[in-house]
Short mmCIF file of C-alpha atoms and ligand atoms in Angstrom, two decimals:
data_model
loop_
_atom_site.label_atom_id
_atom_site.label_comp_id
_atom_site.label_asym_id
_atom_site.label_seq_id
_atom_site.Cartn_x
_atom_site.Cartn_y
_atom_site.Cartn_z
CA UNK A 1 -10.06 28.21 -13.17
CA UNK A 2 -9.82 29.73 -9.62
CA UNK A 3 -7.43 28.88 -6.94
CA UNK A 4 -10.53 27.37 -5.14
CA UNK A 5 -10.69 24.94 -7.87
CA UNK A 6 -7.09 23.83 -6.88
CA UNK A 7 -6.65 23.47 -10.57
CA UNK A 8 -3.87 26.09 -11.39
CA UNK A 9 -0.46 25.50 -12.44
CA UNK A 10 1.08 26.16 -9.07
CA UNK A 11 -0.84 23.06 -7.64
CA UNK A 12 0.62 20.90 -10.27
CA UNK A 13 4.07 22.19 -9.88
CA UNK A 14 3.79 21.64 -6.13
CA UNK A 15 2.70 18.24 -6.73
CA UNK A 16 5.49 17.56 -9.31
CA UNK A 17 7.98 19.02 -6.64
CA UNK A 18 6.79 16.83 -3.78
CA UNK A 19 6.93 13.53 -5.89
CA UNK A 20 10.27 14.32 -7.19
CA UNK A 21 11.60 15.16 -3.75
CA UNK A 22 10.20 12.03 -2.09
CA UNK A 23 11.46 9.92 -4.98
CA UNK A 24 14.84 11.03 -4.27
CA UNK A 25 14.91 9.18 -0.96
CA UNK A 26 15.80 5.76 -2.41
CA UNK A 27 18.68 3.20 -1.61
CA UNK A 28 18.88 2.27 -5.35
CA UNK A 29 19.40 5.74 -7.11
CA UNK A 30 19.37 5.25 -10.74
CA UNK A 31 17.47 1.83 -10.38
CA UNK A 32 13.95 2.84 -9.24
CA UNK A 33 12.73 3.71 -5.74
CA UNK A 34 13.59 1.50 -2.87
CA UNK A 35 12.47 2.93 0.33
CA UNK A 36 12.00 0.42 3.15
CA UNK A 37 10.10 1.04 6.16
CA UNK A 38 12.22 2.54 9.21
CA UNK A 39 15.32 2.74 6.73
CA UNK A 40 17.56 5.90 6.36
CA UNK A 41 15.36 6.66 3.20
CA UNK A 42 12.06 6.32 5.30
CA UNK A 43 13.68 8.88 7.72
CA UNK A 44 14.52 11.39 4.89
CA UNK A 45 10.91 10.97 3.38
CA UNK A 46 9.32 11.31 6.80
CA UNK A 47 11.23 14.52 7.65
CA UNK A 48 10.39 15.96 4.14
CA UNK A 49 6.66 15.17 4.62
CA UNK A 50 6.58 16.44 8.29
CA UNK A 51 8.24 19.59 7.03
CA UNK A 52 5.51 20.07 4.40
CA UNK A 53 2.76 19.53 6.87
CA UNK A 54 4.25 22.03 9.14
CA UNK A 55 4.55 24.58 6.24
CA UNK A 56 0.97 23.94 5.36
CA UNK A 57 -0.11 24.88 8.90
CA UNK A 58 -1.05 21.44 9.95
CA UNK A 59 -0.56 19.99 13.56
CA UNK A 60 1.99 17.16 12.94
CA UNK A 61 2.02 13.98 15.02
CA UNK A 62 3.47 10.36 14.65
CA UNK A 63 1.94 7.46 16.14
CA UNK A 64 3.58 4.35 17.93
CA UNK A 65 3.58 2.63 14.46
CA UNK A 66 5.42 5.40 12.59
CA UNK A 67 2.50 6.61 10.73
CA UNK A 68 2.46 10.36 10.18
CA UNK A 69 -0.50 12.61 10.62
CA UNK A 70 -0.97 16.39 9.66
CA UNK A 71 -4.22 17.71 11.40
CA UNK A 72 -6.49 20.60 10.54
CA UNK A 73 -8.49 20.94 13.76
CA UNK A 74 -12.28 20.82 13.62
CA UNK A 75 -14.53 22.86 15.45
CA UNK A 76 -16.70 19.92 16.95
CA UNK A 77 -14.71 18.94 20.09
CA UNK A 78 -13.53 15.23 19.90
CA UNK A 79 -15.13 14.77 16.68
CA UNK A 80 -14.08 11.84 14.35
CA UNK A 81 -11.53 12.90 11.60
CA UNK A 82 -11.61 12.64 7.91
CA UNK A 83 -8.32 11.02 6.99
CA UNK A 84 -6.78 11.54 3.49
CA UNK A 85 -3.52 9.78 2.43
CA UNK A 86 -1.68 6.66 1.43
CA UNK A 87 1.66 4.89 2.26
CA UNK A 88 5.24 6.26 1.67
CA UNK A 89 7.21 2.87 1.63
CA UNK A 90 7.98 1.38 -1.68
CA UNK A 91 8.70 -2.10 -3.13
CA UNK A 92 12.35 -2.80 -4.10
CA UNK A 93 13.30 -1.07 -7.20
CA UNK A 94 9.83 0.52 -7.57
CA UNK A 95 8.56 3.65 -8.82
CA UNK A 96 7.97 7.11 -7.37
CA UNK A 97 4.02 7.28 -7.34
CA UNK A 98 2.85 4.34 -5.82
CA UNK A 99 2.00 5.73 -2.40
CA UNK A 100 3.44 9.05 -2.52
CA UNK A 101 0.78 10.19 -5.02
CA UNK A 102 -1.91 9.62 -2.39
CA UNK A 103 0.26 11.18 0.32
CA UNK A 104 0.83 14.26 -1.76
CA UNK A 105 -2.94 14.44 -2.56
CA UNK A 106 -3.61 14.48 1.25
CA UNK A 107 -1.17 17.30 1.91
CA UNK A 108 -2.55 19.40 -1.00
CA UNK A 109 -6.16 18.97 -0.03
CA UNK A 110 -5.32 20.21 3.55
CA UNK A 111 -3.54 23.21 2.01
CA UNK A 112 -6.37 24.11 -0.11
CA UNK A 113 -8.72 24.14 2.94
CA UNK A 114 -6.11 26.50 4.69
CA UNK A 115 -5.51 28.63 1.64
CA UNK A 116 -9.32 29.14 1.03
CA UNK A 117 -9.83 29.79 4.75
CA UNK A 118 -12.05 26.75 5.40
CA UNK A 119 -12.77 25.61 8.92
CA UNK A 120 -13.82 21.99 8.94
CA UNK A 121 -16.35 20.82 11.73
CA UNK A 122 -14.98 17.43 11.75
CA UNK A 123 -11.11 17.51 11.60
CA UNK A 124 -9.23 16.77 8.54
CA UNK A 125 -5.95 14.88 8.71
CA UNK A 126 -3.46 14.11 5.89
CA UNK A 127 -1.81 10.62 6.57
CA UNK A 128 1.31 9.06 5.45
CA UNK A 129 1.49 5.34 6.52
CA UNK A 130 4.28 2.88 6.77
CA UNK A 131 4.89 -0.66 5.24
CA UNK A 132 2.04 -1.00 2.91
CA UNK A 133 4.01 -2.90 0.57
CA UNK A 134 5.61 -5.58 2.96
CA UNK A 135 8.94 -4.79 1.29
CA UNK A 136 10.59 -5.24 4.78
CA UNK A 137 8.18 -6.77 7.09
CA UNK A 138 6.21 -9.83 5.89
CA UNK A 139 2.51 -9.32 4.76
CA UNK A 140 2.43 -5.57 4.19
CA UNK A 141 -0.73 -3.07 5.05
CA UNK A 142 1.15 -2.90 8.42
CA UNK A 143 0.81 0.69 9.20
CA UNK A 144 -3.12 0.47 8.49
CA UNK A 145 -3.51 -2.85 10.19
CA UNK A 146 -1.83 -1.78 13.40
CA UNK A 147 -3.48 1.70 13.53
CA UNK A 148 -6.92 -0.09 13.28
CA UNK A 149 -6.10 -2.90 15.63
CA UNK A 150 -6.28 -5.67 13.05
CA UNK A 151 -3.04 -6.82 14.43
CA UNK A 152 -2.35 -6.15 18.22
CA UNK A 153 0.40 -3.90 19.62
CA UNK A 154 2.26 -7.00 20.58
CA UNK A 155 1.94 -8.73 17.15
CA UNK A 156 3.25 -5.45 15.64
CA UNK A 157 6.11 -5.20 18.01
CA UNK A 158 7.03 -8.93 17.46
CA UNK A 159 7.19 -8.62 13.55
CA UNK A 160 10.55 -9.22 12.32
CA UNK A 161 12.38 -8.46 9.02
CA UNK A 162 14.49 -11.02 7.13
CA UNK A 163 17.48 -10.19 9.26
CA UNK A 164 15.44 -10.78 12.53
CA UNK A 165 15.16 -7.15 13.57
CA UNK A 166 11.81 -6.19 14.98
CA UNK A 167 9.63 -3.31 14.06
CA UNK A 168 10.32 -1.74 17.47
CA UNK A 169 14.05 -2.10 17.20
CA UNK A 170 13.94 -0.65 13.70
CA UNK A 171 11.73 2.33 14.91
CA UNK A 172 14.05 3.00 17.58
CA UNK A 173 17.08 2.98 15.27
CA UNK A 174 15.82 6.02 13.47
CA UNK A 175 14.65 7.79 16.46
CA UNK A 176 10.87 6.79 16.41
CA UNK A 177 9.07 6.17 19.60
CA UNK A 178 7.10 2.82 19.68
CA UNK A 179 5.48 3.76 23.03
CA UNK A 180 3.47 6.68 21.51
CA UNK A 181 -0.24 6.09 21.28
CA UNK A 182 -1.00 3.87 18.11
CA UNK A 183 -4.32 2.25 17.90
CA UNK A 184 -7.01 4.34 16.46
CA UNK A 185 -10.83 3.40 17.69
CA UNK A 186 -12.81 3.00 14.68
CA UNK A 187 -15.31 5.64 16.10
CA UNK A 188 -12.51 8.17 15.87
CA UNK A 189 -12.49 8.11 11.96
CA UNK A 190 -15.46 9.45 9.95
CA UNK A 191 -14.07 8.49 6.57
CA UNK A 192 -10.77 7.74 4.87
CA UNK A 193 -10.03 8.90 1.00
CA UNK A 194 -7.11 7.30 -0.84
CA UNK A 195 -5.74 8.43 -4.18
CA UNK A 196 -3.54 5.88 -6.02
CA UNK A 197 -2.15 5.13 -9.39
CA UNK A 198 -4.28 2.53 -11.33
CA UNK A 199 -1.01 0.47 -11.74
CA UNK A 200 -3.03 -0.89 -14.78
CA UNK A 201 -3.75 0.12 -18.46
CA UNK A 202 -7.48 0.77 -18.52
CA UNK A 203 -7.58 4.72 -17.70
CA UNK A 204 -4.76 5.49 -20.04
CA UNK A 205 -6.16 3.28 -22.93
CA UNK A 206 -9.69 5.15 -22.49
CA UNK A 207 -8.19 8.47 -22.03
CA UNK A 208 -9.98 8.97 -18.81
CA UNK A 209 -8.08 10.74 -15.94
CA UNK A 210 -10.00 9.46 -13.00
CA UNK A 211 -11.20 5.98 -11.83
CA UNK A 212 -13.65 5.81 -8.86
CA UNK A 213 -12.68 2.48 -7.20
CA UNK A 214 -15.77 0.25 -6.69
CA UNK A 215 -14.00 -2.74 -5.21
CA UNK A 216 -10.54 -4.18 -4.29
CA UNK A 217 -9.60 -7.70 -4.97
CA UNK A 218 -9.10 -10.18 -2.17
CA UNK A 219 -5.74 -11.40 -1.51
CA UNK A 220 -3.60 -13.93 0.41
CA UNK A 221 -0.05 -14.63 0.85
CA UNK A 222 1.58 -18.03 1.80
CA UNK A 223 5.04 -18.83 2.57
CA UNK A 224 6.22 -22.10 1.50
CA UNK A 225 9.38 -23.76 2.91
CA UNK A 226 10.84 -26.72 1.09
CA UNK A 227 13.50 -28.83 2.76
CA UNK A 228 15.83 -31.41 1.08
CA UNK A 229 19.48 -32.39 1.81
CA UNK A 230 22.55 -30.55 1.06
CA UNK A 231 25.20 -32.25 -0.72
CA UNK A 232 28.21 -32.07 -3.07
CA UNK A 233 27.20 -30.91 -6.60
CA UNK A 234 29.92 -33.17 -8.03
CA UNK A 235 29.83 -36.32 -6.06
CA UNK A 236 26.24 -36.98 -5.09
CA UNK A 237 24.48 -39.15 -7.60
CA UNK A 238 21.35 -37.78 -9.13
CA UNK A 239 19.04 -40.47 -7.82
CA UNK A 240 20.14 -40.02 -4.35
CA UNK A 241 19.37 -36.21 -4.11
CA UNK A 242 16.68 -34.44 -2.31
CA UNK A 243 17.22 -31.22 -4.11
CA UNK A 244 14.94 -28.48 -2.40
CA UNK A 245 15.30 -26.16 -5.25
CA UNK A 246 14.22 -28.74 -7.73
CA UNK A 247 11.12 -29.49 -5.77
CA UNK A 248 10.36 -25.84 -5.41
CA UNK A 249 10.81 -25.14 -8.83
CA UNK A 250 8.07 -27.82 -9.90
CA UNK A 251 5.73 -25.90 -7.56
CA UNK A 252 6.39 -22.46 -8.88
CA UNK A 253 6.25 -23.50 -12.42
CA UNK A 254 2.74 -25.04 -11.89
CA UNK A 255 1.17 -22.06 -9.93
CA UNK A 256 0.32 -19.98 -12.93
CA UNK A 257 -1.61 -23.01 -14.55
CA UNK A 258 -3.61 -23.31 -11.44
CA UNK A 259 -4.59 -19.42 -11.56
CA UNK A 260 -5.42 -19.69 -15.33
CA UNK A 261 -7.56 -22.80 -14.90
CA UNK A 262 -9.57 -21.09 -12.18
CA UNK A 263 -9.97 -18.07 -14.29
CA UNK A 264 -12.36 -15.10 -13.21
CA UNK A 265 -9.29 -12.97 -13.08
CA UNK A 266 -7.33 -15.23 -10.56
CA UNK A 267 -3.68 -14.47 -10.46
CA UNK A 268 -0.67 -16.02 -8.58
CA UNK A 269 2.83 -14.72 -8.38
CA UNK A 270 6.09 -15.95 -6.80
CA UNK A 271 7.94 -12.77 -6.34
CA UNK A 272 10.21 -13.54 -3.48
CA UNK A 273 12.44 -16.88 -3.43
CA UNK A 274 15.49 -17.54 -1.32
CA UNK A 275 17.86 -20.53 -1.74
CA UNK A 276 19.99 -22.01 1.05
CA UNK A 277 22.92 -22.25 1.40
CA UNK A 278 22.91 -20.75 -2.00
CA UNK A 279 26.30 -22.12 -3.11
CA UNK A 280 27.08 -22.77 -6.78
CA UNK A 281 28.59 -26.30 -6.05
CA UNK A 282 26.03 -27.26 -3.23
CA UNK A 283 22.83 -29.08 -3.41
CA UNK A 284 20.17 -26.62 -1.92
CA UNK A 285 18.70 -28.00 1.14
CA UNK A 286 16.22 -25.32 1.80
CA UNK A 287 13.99 -23.13 -0.32
CA UNK A 288 11.55 -20.27 1.06
CA UNK A 289 9.33 -18.65 -1.29
CA UNK A 290 5.96 -16.59 -1.13
CA UNK A 291 3.06 -17.09 -3.27
CA UNK A 292 0.86 -13.95 -3.77
CA UNK A 293 -2.70 -15.10 -4.63
CA UNK A 294 -5.57 -12.79 -5.80
CA UNK A 295 -9.14 -12.83 -7.03
CA UNK A 296 -12.19 -10.53 -7.29
CA UNK A 297 -14.40 -13.07 -5.57
CA UNK A 298 -13.95 -14.59 -2.22
CA UNK A 299 -14.69 -18.24 -3.38
CA UNK A 300 -12.08 -17.75 -5.86
CA UNK A 301 -9.46 -16.48 -3.36
CA UNK A 302 -10.31 -19.38 -1.26
CA UNK A 303 -10.11 -21.72 -4.16
CA UNK A 304 -6.76 -20.65 -5.49
CA UNK A 305 -5.40 -20.74 -1.80
CA UNK A 306 -6.62 -24.35 -1.51
CA UNK A 307 -5.20 -25.44 -4.89
CA UNK A 308 -1.75 -23.65 -4.14
CA UNK A 309 -1.49 -25.21 -0.61
CA UNK A 310 -2.41 -28.75 -2.13
CA UNK A 311 0.05 -28.33 -4.85
CA UNK A 312 2.94 -27.30 -2.40
CA UNK A 313 2.15 -30.28 -0.09
CA UNK A 314 2.17 -32.83 -2.94
CA UNK A 315 5.85 -32.22 -3.41
CA UNK A 316 6.63 -33.79 -0.17
CA UNK A 317 8.29 -37.42 -0.13
CA UNK A 318 11.58 -38.75 -1.26
CA UNK A 319 13.52 -36.66 1.38
CA UNK A 320 11.57 -33.59 0.60
CA UNK A 321 9.51 -31.84 3.34
CA UNK A 322 7.12 -29.21 2.79
CA UNK A 323 5.88 -26.38 5.18
CA UNK A 324 3.16 -24.09 4.33
CA UNK A 325 2.34 -20.73 6.35
CA UNK A 326 -0.43 -18.53 5.71
CA UNK A 327 0.81 -14.81 6.19
CA UNK A 328 -2.05 -12.64 5.14
CA UNK A 329 -5.49 -13.18 4.09
CA UNK A 330 -7.99 -10.18 3.26
CA UNK A 331 -11.28 -10.76 1.66
CA UNK A 332 -12.25 -8.60 -1.34
CA UNK A 333 -13.57 -5.28 -0.17
CA UNK A 334 -16.28 -2.91 -1.60
CA UNK A 335 -15.74 1.01 -1.21
CA UNK A 336 -18.58 2.84 0.63
CA UNK A 337 -21.41 3.68 -1.67
CA UNK A 338 -22.01 6.82 0.00
CA UNK A 339 -18.42 8.00 -0.55
CA UNK A 340 -18.33 6.68 -4.18
CA UNK A 341 -21.52 8.64 -5.01
CA UNK A 342 -19.99 11.74 -3.35
CA UNK A 343 -16.79 11.38 -5.59
CA UNK A 344 -18.76 10.85 -8.67
CA UNK A 345 -20.87 13.95 -7.94
CA UNK A 346 -17.72 16.12 -7.04
CA UNK A 347 -15.99 14.90 -10.39
CA UNK A 348 -19.06 15.63 -12.18
CA UNK A 349 -19.48 19.05 -10.72
CA UNK A 350 -15.93 19.79 -11.94
CA UNK A 351 -16.34 18.47 -15.32
CA UNK A 352 -13.63 15.88 -14.81
CA UNK A 353 -14.44 12.70 -16.59
CA UNK A 354 -14.34 9.42 -14.62
CA UNK A 355 -15.43 5.82 -14.76
CA UNK A 356 -15.99 3.12 -12.15
CA UNK A 357 -13.01 0.72 -11.84
CA UNK A 358 -11.93 -2.42 -9.58
CA UNK A 359 -8.53 -2.74 -8.19
CA UNK A 360 -6.51 -5.67 -8.66
CA UNK A 361 -3.92 -4.24 -6.40
CA UNK A 362 -4.24 -4.14 -2.67
CA UNK A 363 -4.40 -0.96 -0.70
CA UNK A 364 -4.60 0.39 2.88
CA UNK A 365 -8.22 1.53 1.79
CA UNK A 366 -9.05 -2.34 2.02
CA UNK A 367 -8.28 -2.34 5.59
CA UNK A 368 -10.05 0.95 6.65
CA UNK A 369 -13.29 -0.28 4.69
CA UNK A 370 -14.05 -2.53 7.64
CA UNK A 371 -14.00 0.34 9.95
CA UNK A 372 -15.24 3.38 8.31
CA UNK A 373 -16.52 4.98 5.09
CA UNK A 374 -13.90 4.64 2.34
CA UNK A 375 -13.53 6.13 -1.16
CA UNK A 376 -10.59 5.63 -3.56
CA UNK A 377 -9.64 7.37 -6.73
CA UNK A 378 -7.38 6.13 -9.46
CA UNK A 379 -5.25 8.07 -11.98
CA UNK A 380 -3.73 6.58 -15.16
CA UNK A 381 -0.31 4.81 -14.99
CA UNK A 382 1.56 5.27 -18.07
CA UNK A 383 1.81 1.91 -19.99
CA UNK A 384 -0.07 0.46 -17.09
CA UNK A 385 3.33 0.05 -15.46
CA UNK A 386 4.05 0.00 -11.88
CA UNK A 387 6.32 -1.65 -9.29
CA UNK A 388 9.20 -0.86 -11.46
CA UNK A 389 11.44 2.30 -12.18
CA UNK A 390 9.17 3.16 -15.35
CA UNK A 391 6.38 3.94 -13.13
CA UNK A 392 4.91 7.39 -14.02
CA UNK A 393 1.64 9.33 -13.72
CA UNK A 394 0.84 12.97 -14.82
CA UNK A 395 0.94 15.45 -11.81
CA UNK A 396 -1.94 17.11 -13.55
CA UNK A 397 -4.02 14.01 -13.03
CA UNK A 398 -3.02 14.12 -9.26
CA UNK A 399 -4.25 17.77 -9.21
CA UNK A 400 -7.53 16.68 -10.70
CA UNK A 401 -7.96 14.17 -7.85
CA UNK A 402 -6.86 16.82 -5.37
CA UNK A 403 -9.88 18.84 -6.68
CA UNK A 404 -12.26 16.11 -6.42
CA UNK A 405 -11.01 15.27 -2.89
CA UNK A 406 -11.26 18.86 -1.97
CA UNK A 407 -15.00 18.93 -2.97
CA UNK A 408 -15.64 15.72 -1.12
CA UNK A 409 -13.74 16.56 1.92
CA UNK A 410 -15.60 19.89 2.39
CA UNK A 411 -18.87 17.93 2.52
CA UNK A 412 -17.36 15.16 4.71
CA UNK A 413 -15.91 17.58 7.14
CA UNK A 414 -18.82 20.06 6.78
CA UNK A 415 -16.44 22.59 6.36
CA UNK A 416 -17.39 26.46 5.94
O1 HGY B 501 0.64 -5.77 -3.65
C1 HGY B 501 -0.11 -4.78 -3.81
O2 HGY B 501 -1.25 -4.94 -4.42
C2 HGY B 501 0.19 -3.41 -3.30
O3 HGY B 501 0.97 -2.81 -4.18
N1 HGY B 501 0.70 -3.44 -2.09
MN1 MN B 502 0.51 1.42 -3.16
MN1 MN B 503 2.41 -1.13 -4.42
#
């Protein structure tokens, strides 16, 4: 197929090279990708992404949150831009595709515009966002929430990591400037396109290379703090203990049952739990854990949230105190029907098979969907695996998504 279709080997090879290069920026080599926001690995990935943007002839800029933009100027002065991209942070010991696949797709669509001499009326911007995962700063989706003003500049600046380091301190530590402009007015964004790996088994099992996302589940995260009394593991009689870890364990063990009972695809996960003082011969006096709760319908998100909070609070008593803090709440979101149709037409015109799909994972697209027209594509995940070193997707599928976004972006930017 012609270069215009972006379908040639060199596109696939460039994609493969970018993914491999970005995947190298990890603090856990050989044990998956760990690239926390504003870490040394962030800085390495950032420099790489900015270098590629420059090489592709894009105007490179970072905002006051550390999000990176590569802009292809439009002919209409001050026109809203079409953003294409995703995040470049990772979960601890994750994979190389969750986030970077979408960042690389944005870079390659912009390159195709340049390569084919296209001039957009509405500017095209490739974007690489920070802290979607919440691997360092609680809650996640931080780059998109800050950019769109869902959290204020002050709330952003006061956000701290588990060591009490603020976002602003961490930014400065790697040479970023938090005083740069950050918040984007919603009128300044015409559309947002995001490619992401499916992180599930459906596309691979059905042998379909492209999913057109219809909706993204609602999700909420609560932090539960269980307080008891420290004591000597050997001398404190069992009946006199207020063991925070035993109390926390009873809550954690019952959460999956609550999700199963509610059904409708409700899921509940405790992925982060810290025990204090964490001594082998000390009765724990404090346990802090997060519960990640999700469902496709808002009433189910609210339902599991209420059940989980009630369960946690029921553990109080006999020297045990419970504190529950809501850290994030995002309603289920639907993608723009206008953009979904455009993506469907584009993939059809290219002869690329696709199917509608909902997302059980959260994405920056769910934040943008309250402010602009949003479209999302999925590509198959091998074995349906993600958030683990085994995560892998085929660069040829990323190339297919680039082709589809290239066609859709030409329409959205009214390029000629
Ligand atoms: O948690 C999620 O769904 C996403 O990977 N941040
Ligand atoms: Mn992701
Ligand atoms: Mn993820």
